[in-house]
Tab-separated table of C-alpha atoms and ligand atoms in Angstrom:
chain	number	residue	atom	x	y	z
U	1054	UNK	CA	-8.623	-14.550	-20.986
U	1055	UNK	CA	-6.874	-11.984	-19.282
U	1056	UNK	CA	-4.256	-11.091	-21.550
U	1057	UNK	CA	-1.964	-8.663	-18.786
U	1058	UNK	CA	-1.367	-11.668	-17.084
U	1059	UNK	CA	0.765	-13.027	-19.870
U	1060	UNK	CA	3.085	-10.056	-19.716
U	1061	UNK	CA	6.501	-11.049	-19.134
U	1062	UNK	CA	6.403	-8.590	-15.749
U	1063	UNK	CA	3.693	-11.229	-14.168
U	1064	UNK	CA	4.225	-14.359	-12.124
U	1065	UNK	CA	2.119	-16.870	-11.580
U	1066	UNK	CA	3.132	-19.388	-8.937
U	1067	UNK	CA	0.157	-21.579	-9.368
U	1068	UNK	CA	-1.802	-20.793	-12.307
U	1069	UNK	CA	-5.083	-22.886	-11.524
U	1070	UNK	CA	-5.187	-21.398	-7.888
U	1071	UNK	CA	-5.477	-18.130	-9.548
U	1072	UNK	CA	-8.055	-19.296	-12.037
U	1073	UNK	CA	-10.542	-20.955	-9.607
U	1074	UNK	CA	-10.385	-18.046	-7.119
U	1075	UNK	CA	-10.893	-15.328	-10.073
U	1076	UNK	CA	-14.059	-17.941	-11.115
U	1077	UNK	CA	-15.319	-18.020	-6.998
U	1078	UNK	CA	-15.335	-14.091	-7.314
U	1079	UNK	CA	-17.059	-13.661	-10.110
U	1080	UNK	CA	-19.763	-15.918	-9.410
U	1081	UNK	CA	-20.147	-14.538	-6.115
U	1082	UNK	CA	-20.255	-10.588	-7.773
U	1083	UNK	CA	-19.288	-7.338	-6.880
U	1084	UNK	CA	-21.307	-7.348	-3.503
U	1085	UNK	CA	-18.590	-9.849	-2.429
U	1086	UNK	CA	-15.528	-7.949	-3.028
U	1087	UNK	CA	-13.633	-5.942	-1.057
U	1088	UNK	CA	-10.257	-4.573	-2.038
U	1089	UNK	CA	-7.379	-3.802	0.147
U	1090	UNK	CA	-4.440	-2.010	-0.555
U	1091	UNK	CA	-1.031	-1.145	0.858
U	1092	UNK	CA	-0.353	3.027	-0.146
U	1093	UNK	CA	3.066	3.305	-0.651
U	1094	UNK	CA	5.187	2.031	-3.576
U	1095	UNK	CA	1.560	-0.245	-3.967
U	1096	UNK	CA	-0.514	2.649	-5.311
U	1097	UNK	CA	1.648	5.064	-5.949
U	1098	UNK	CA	4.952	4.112	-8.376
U	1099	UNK	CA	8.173	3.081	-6.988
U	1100	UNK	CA	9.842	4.653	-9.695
U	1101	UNK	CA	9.514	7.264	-12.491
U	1102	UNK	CA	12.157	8.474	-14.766
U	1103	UNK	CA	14.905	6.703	-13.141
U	1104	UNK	CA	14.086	8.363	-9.684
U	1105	UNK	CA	12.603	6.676	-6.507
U	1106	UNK	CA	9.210	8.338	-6.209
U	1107	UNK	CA	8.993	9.781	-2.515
U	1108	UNK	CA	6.842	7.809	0.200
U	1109	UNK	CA	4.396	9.716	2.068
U	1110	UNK	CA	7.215	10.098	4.867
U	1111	UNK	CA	9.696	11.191	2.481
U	1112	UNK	CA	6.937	14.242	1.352
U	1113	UNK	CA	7.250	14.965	5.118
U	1114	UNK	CA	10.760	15.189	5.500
U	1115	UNK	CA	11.935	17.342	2.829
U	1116	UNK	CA	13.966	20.336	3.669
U	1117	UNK	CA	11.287	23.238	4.175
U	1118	UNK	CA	9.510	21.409	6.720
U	1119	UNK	CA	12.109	19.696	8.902
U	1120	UNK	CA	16.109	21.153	9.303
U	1121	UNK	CA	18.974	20.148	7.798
U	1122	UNK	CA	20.408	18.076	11.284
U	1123	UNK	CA	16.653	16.078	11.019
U	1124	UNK	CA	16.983	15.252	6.922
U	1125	UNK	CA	20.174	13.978	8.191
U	1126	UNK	CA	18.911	11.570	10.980
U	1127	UNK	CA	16.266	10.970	8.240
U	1128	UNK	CA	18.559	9.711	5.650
U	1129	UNK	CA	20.670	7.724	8.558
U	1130	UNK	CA	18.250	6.185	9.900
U	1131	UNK	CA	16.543	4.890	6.628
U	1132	UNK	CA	19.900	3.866	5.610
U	1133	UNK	CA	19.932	0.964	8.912
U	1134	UNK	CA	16.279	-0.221	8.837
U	1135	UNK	CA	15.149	-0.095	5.465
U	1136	UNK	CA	17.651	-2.689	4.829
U	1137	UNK	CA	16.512	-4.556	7.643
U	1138	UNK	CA	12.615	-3.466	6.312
U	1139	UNK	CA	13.740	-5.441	2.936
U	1140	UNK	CA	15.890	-8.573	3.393
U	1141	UNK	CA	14.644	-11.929	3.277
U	1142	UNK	CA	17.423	-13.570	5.391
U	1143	UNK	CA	15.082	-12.345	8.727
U	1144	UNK	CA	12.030	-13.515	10.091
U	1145	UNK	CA	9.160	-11.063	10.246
U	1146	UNK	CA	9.300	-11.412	14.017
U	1147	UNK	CA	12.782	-10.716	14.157
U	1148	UNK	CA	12.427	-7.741	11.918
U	1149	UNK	CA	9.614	-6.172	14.003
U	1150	UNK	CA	11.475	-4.502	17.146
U	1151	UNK	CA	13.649	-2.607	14.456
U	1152	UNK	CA	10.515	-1.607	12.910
U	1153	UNK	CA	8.767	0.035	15.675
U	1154	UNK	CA	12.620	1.604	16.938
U	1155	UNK	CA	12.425	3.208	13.204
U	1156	UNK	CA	8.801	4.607	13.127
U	1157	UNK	CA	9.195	5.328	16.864
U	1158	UNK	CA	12.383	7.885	16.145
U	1159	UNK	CA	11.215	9.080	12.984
U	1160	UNK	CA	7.753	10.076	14.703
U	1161	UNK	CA	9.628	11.445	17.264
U	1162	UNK	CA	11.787	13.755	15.245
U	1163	UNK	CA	8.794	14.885	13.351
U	1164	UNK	CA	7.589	16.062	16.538
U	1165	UNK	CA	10.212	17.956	17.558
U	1166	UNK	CA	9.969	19.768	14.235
U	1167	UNK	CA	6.741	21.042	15.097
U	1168	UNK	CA	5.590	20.063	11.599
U	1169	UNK	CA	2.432	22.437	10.624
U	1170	UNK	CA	-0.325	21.042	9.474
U	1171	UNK	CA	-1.086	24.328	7.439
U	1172	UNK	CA	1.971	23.116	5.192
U	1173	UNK	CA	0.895	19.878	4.009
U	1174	UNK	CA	-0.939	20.326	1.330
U	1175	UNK	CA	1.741	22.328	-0.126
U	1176	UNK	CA	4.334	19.909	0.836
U	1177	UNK	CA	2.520	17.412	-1.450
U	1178	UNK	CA	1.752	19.760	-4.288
U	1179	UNK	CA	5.408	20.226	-3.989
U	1180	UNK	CA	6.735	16.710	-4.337
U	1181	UNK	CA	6.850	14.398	-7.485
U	1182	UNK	CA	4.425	11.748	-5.556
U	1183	UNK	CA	3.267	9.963	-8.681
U	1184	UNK	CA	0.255	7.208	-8.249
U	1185	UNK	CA	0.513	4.356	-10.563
U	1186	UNK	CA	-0.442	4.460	-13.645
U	1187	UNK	CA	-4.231	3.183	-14.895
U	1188	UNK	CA	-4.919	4.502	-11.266
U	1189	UNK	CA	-7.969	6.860	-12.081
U	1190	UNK	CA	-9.857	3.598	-13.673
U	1191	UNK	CA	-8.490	1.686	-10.403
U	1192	UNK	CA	-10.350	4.151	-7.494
U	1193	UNK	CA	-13.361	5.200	-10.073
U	1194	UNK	CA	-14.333	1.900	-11.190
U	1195	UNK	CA	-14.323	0.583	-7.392
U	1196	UNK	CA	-16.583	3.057	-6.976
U	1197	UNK	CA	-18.996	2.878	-9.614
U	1198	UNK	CA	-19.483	-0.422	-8.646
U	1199	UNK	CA	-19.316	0.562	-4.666
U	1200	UNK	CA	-16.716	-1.802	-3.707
U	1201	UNK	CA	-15.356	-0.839	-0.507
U	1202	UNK	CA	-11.327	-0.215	-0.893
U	1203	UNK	CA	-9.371	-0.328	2.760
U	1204	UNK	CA	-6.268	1.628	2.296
U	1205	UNK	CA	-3.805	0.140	4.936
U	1206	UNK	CA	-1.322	2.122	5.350
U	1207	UNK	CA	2.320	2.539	7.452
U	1208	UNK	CA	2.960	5.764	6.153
U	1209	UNK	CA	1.266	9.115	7.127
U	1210	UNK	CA	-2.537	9.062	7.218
U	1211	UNK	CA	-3.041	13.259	6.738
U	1212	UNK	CA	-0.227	13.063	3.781
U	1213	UNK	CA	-1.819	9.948	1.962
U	1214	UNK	CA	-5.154	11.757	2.396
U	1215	UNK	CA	-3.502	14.448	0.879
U	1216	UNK	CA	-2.015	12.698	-2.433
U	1217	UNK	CA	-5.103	10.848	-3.072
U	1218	UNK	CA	-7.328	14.145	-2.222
U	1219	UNK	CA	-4.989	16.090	-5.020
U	1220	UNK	CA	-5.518	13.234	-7.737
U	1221	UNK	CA	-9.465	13.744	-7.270
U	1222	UNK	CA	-9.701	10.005	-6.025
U	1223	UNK	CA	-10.446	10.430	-2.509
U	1224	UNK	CA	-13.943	8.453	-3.098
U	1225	UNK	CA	-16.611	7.776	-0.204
U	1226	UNK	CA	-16.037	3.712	-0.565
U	1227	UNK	CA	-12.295	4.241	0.590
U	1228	UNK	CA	-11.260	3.971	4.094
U	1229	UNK	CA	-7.899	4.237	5.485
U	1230	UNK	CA	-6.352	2.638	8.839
U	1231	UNK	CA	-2.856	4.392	8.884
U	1232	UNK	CA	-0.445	6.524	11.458
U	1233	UNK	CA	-2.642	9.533	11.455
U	1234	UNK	CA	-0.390	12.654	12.935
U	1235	UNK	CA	-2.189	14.924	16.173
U	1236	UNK	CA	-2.040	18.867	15.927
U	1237	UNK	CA	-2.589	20.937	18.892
U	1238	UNK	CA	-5.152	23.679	18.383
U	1239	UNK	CA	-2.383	25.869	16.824
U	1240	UNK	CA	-1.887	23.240	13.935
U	1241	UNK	CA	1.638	22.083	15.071
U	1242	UNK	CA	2.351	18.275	15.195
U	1243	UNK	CA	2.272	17.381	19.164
U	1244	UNK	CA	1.802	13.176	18.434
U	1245	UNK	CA	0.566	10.691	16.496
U	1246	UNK	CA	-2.431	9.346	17.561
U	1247	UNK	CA	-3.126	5.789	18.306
U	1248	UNK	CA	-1.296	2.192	17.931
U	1249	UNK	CA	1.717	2.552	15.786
U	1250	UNK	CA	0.969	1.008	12.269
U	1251	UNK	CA	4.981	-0.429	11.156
U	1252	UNK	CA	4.996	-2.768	7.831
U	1253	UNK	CA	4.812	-5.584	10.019
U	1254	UNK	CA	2.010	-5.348	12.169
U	1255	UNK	CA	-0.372	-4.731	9.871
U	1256	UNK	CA	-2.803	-7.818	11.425
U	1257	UNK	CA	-2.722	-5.797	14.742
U	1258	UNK	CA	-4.197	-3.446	13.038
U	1259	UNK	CA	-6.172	-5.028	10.791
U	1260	UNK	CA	-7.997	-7.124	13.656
U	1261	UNK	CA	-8.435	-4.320	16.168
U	1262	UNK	CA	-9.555	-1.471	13.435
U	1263	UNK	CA	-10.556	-2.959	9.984
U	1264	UNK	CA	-12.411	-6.008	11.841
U	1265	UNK	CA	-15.256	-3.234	13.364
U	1266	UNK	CA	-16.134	-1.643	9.696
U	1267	UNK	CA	-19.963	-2.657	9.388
U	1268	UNK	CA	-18.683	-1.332	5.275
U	1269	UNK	CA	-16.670	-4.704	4.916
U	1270	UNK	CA	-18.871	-7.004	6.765
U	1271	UNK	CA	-20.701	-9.463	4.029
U	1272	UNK	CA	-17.679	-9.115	1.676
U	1273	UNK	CA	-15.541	-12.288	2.086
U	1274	UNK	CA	-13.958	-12.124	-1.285
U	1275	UNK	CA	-10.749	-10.115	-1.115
U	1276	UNK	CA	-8.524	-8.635	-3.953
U	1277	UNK	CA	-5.537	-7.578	-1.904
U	1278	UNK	CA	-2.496	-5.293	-3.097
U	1279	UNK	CA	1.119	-4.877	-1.714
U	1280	UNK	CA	4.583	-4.391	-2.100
U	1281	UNK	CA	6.007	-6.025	1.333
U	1282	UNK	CA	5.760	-9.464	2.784
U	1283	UNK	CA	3.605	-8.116	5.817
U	1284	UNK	CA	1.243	-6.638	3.468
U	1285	UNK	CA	-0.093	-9.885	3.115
U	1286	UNK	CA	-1.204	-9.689	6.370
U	1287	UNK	CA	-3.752	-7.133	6.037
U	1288	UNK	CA	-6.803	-9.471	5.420
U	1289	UNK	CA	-6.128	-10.689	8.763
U	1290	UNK	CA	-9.609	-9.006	10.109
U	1291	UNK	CA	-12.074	-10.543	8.131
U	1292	UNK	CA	-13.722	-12.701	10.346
U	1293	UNK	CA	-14.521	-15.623	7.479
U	1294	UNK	CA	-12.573	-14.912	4.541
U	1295	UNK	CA	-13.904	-17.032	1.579
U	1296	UNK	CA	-11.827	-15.903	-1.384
U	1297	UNK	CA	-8.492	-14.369	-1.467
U	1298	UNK	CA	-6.246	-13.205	-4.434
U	1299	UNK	CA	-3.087	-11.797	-3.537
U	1300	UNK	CA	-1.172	-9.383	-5.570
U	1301	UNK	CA	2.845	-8.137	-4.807
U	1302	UNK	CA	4.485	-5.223	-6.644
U	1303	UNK	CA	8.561	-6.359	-6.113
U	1304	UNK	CA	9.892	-3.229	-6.711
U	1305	UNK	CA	13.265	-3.436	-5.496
U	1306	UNK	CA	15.770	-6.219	-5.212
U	1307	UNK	CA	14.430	-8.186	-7.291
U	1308	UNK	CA	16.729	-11.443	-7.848
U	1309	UNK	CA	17.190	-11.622	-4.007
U	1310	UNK	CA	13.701	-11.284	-3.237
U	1311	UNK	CA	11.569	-13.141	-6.044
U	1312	UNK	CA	11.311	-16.369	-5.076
U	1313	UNK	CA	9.529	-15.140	-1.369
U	1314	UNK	CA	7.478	-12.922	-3.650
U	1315	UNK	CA	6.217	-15.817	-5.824
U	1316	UNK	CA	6.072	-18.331	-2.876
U	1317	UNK	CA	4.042	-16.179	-0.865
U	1318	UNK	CA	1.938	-13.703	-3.281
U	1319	UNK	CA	-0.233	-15.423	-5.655
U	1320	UNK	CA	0.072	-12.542	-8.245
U	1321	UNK	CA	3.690	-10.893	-8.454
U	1322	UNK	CA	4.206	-8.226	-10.925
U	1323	UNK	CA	8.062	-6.973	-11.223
U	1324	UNK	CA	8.937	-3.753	-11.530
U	1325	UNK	CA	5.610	-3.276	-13.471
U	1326	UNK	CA	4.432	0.656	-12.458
U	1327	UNK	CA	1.168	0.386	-13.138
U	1328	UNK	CA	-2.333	-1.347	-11.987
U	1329	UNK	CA	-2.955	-2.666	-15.307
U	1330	UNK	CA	-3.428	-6.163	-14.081
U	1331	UNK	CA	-5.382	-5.400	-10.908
U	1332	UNK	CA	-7.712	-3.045	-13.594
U	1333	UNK	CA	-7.966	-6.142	-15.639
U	1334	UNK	CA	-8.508	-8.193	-13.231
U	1335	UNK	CA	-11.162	-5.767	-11.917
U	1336	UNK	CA	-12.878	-5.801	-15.644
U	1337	UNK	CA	-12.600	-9.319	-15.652
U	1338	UNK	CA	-14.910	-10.172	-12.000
U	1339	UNK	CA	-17.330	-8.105	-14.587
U	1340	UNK	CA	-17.303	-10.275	-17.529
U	1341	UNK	CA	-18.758	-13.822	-17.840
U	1342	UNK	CA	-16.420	-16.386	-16.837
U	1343	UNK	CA	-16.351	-17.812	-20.289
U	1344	UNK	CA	-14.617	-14.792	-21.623
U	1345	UNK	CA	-12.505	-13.689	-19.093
U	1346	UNK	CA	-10.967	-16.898	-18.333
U	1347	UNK	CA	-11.458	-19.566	-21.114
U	1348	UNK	CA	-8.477	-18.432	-23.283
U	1349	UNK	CA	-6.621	-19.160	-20.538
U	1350	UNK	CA	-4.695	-22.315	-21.266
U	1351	UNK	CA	-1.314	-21.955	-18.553
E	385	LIG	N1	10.703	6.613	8.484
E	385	LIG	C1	10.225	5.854	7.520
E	385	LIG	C2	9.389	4.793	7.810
E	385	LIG	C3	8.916	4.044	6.755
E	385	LIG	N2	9.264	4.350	5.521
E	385	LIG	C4	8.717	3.585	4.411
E	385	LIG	O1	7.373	3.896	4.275
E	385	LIG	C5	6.651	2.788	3.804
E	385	LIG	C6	5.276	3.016	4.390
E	385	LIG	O2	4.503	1.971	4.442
E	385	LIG	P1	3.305	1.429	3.490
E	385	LIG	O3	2.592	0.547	4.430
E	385	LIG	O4	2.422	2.544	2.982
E	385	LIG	O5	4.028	0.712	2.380
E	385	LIG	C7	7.433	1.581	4.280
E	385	LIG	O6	7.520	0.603	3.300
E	385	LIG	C8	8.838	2.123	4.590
E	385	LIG	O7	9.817	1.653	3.705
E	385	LIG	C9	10.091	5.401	5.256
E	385	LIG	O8	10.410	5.677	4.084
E	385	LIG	N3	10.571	6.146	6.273
């Protein structure tokens, strides 16, 4: 039994799906498993007392390092697309285009600020970037049992880096495909460097970058974590997945956006700030099958 997946946060479209694919992965071990894992609002928290926790391009566009007139575009501009990012009454495809005009002006602007790489570490240190909670026994207990974890991320590479580096979970079995930012030899932002990583082309990405790590090759079985719709898409490299169990944090707009969550994640934990259930189901691939999963009665 796995008794966090009875909390009244977790839903369970099919219930047996969920069963049999937690019973493939634990006969098939640890040396199966991979784990991949959208960054923002995924590992860190959405939330914490009663304020949005900042995404690793909010950390980047807070007053000290950019001017007033860019926090301004900032703000505007997350005001039209995130919106957009978020509704389910568009198509993925049709959301792309505004996805890749967002990222593409927001990189832009950042370049024009000549953001320093000298200030980043501060700039995190500075911000109330919060990972989820339970997420020390999430990143230590991966590694102790060297399961690679693929960080897939649209944010900034260097800030993520950064958060994870300060919480002393920046492990050697992570990996991270994300918009990494390119200083000149003076340390001042000049571009990012290669293809643009939005949150909806995450299987470009994941087929032309995660596809080549020799780390994941051998692990079909794949405990994936998100908080969008096009996280789902980040297995998309493994050349023959065998086992997948999906799990989506809905965060935000919940009513509208549940039933896409449920239909399409097989795992969807609302407004739940932790990694409880991910932990748990961690623990459980370690347990017998008998008691992890023969309480289990839904
Ligand atoms: N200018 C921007 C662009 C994106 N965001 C948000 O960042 C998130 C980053 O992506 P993850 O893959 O790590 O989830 C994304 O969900 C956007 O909402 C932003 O705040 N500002």
């Amino acid at each position: 039994m796995i008794p966090e997946l009875s909390r009244s946060s977790v839903i369970i479209r099919e219930f047996s799906r969920v069963k049999e694919t937690l019973r493939a992965m634990q006969a098939a071990g640890a040396g199966s498993l991979q784990v991949i894992a959208d960054f923002d609002s995924t590992l860190t928290r959405f939330a914490h007392n009663g304020a949005q926790v900042p995404n690793t391009h909010n950390i980047l566009e807070k007053k000290w390092l950019v001017n007033e007139d860019c926090s301004e575009k900032v703000m505007e501009l997350s005001n039209t697309y995130h919106p957009i990012e978020i509704t389910t009454s568009l198509s993925m495809e049709e959301k792309m285009p505004h996805m890749v005009e967002w990222w593409t002006k927001i990189h832009e602007l950042l370049i024009q600020q000549k953001v320093r790489k000298d200030l980043l570490s501060h700039a995190v240190k500075e911000s109330s970037v919060i990972l989820r909670d339970g997420y020390k026994v999430f990143f230590d207990c991966l590694l102790e049992r060297q399961v690679p974890l693929l960080i897939f991320s649209a944010g900034v590479g260097d800030v993520l880096e950064e958060v994870i580096r300060q919480n002393h979970v920046f492990h050697p079995n992570i990996h991270v495909i994300s918009n990494y930012m390119d200083f000149d030899h003076t340390g001042v932002l000049r571009a990012f460097k290669g293809q643009l990583i939005h949150s909806y082309n995450k299987h470009e990405a994941a087929q032309s970058h995660a596809a080549g790590l020799k780390e994941l090759q051998g692990r079909p079985n794949v405990l994936l974590l998100g908080d969008s719709l096009g996280d789902l898409k980040m297995a998309d490299g493994i050349a023959e997945p065998q086992n997948t169990l999906t799990i989506g944090f809905l965060n935000e707009q919940v009513e509208e956006r549940k039933e896409a969550y449920v239909n399409s994640f097989d795992v969807v934990l609302v407004q739940d700030e932790t990694l409880d259930v991910p932990n748990a189901i961690l623990r459980s691939l370690n347990r017998s099958l008998g008691e992890s999963l023969s309480h289990t009665n839904r």
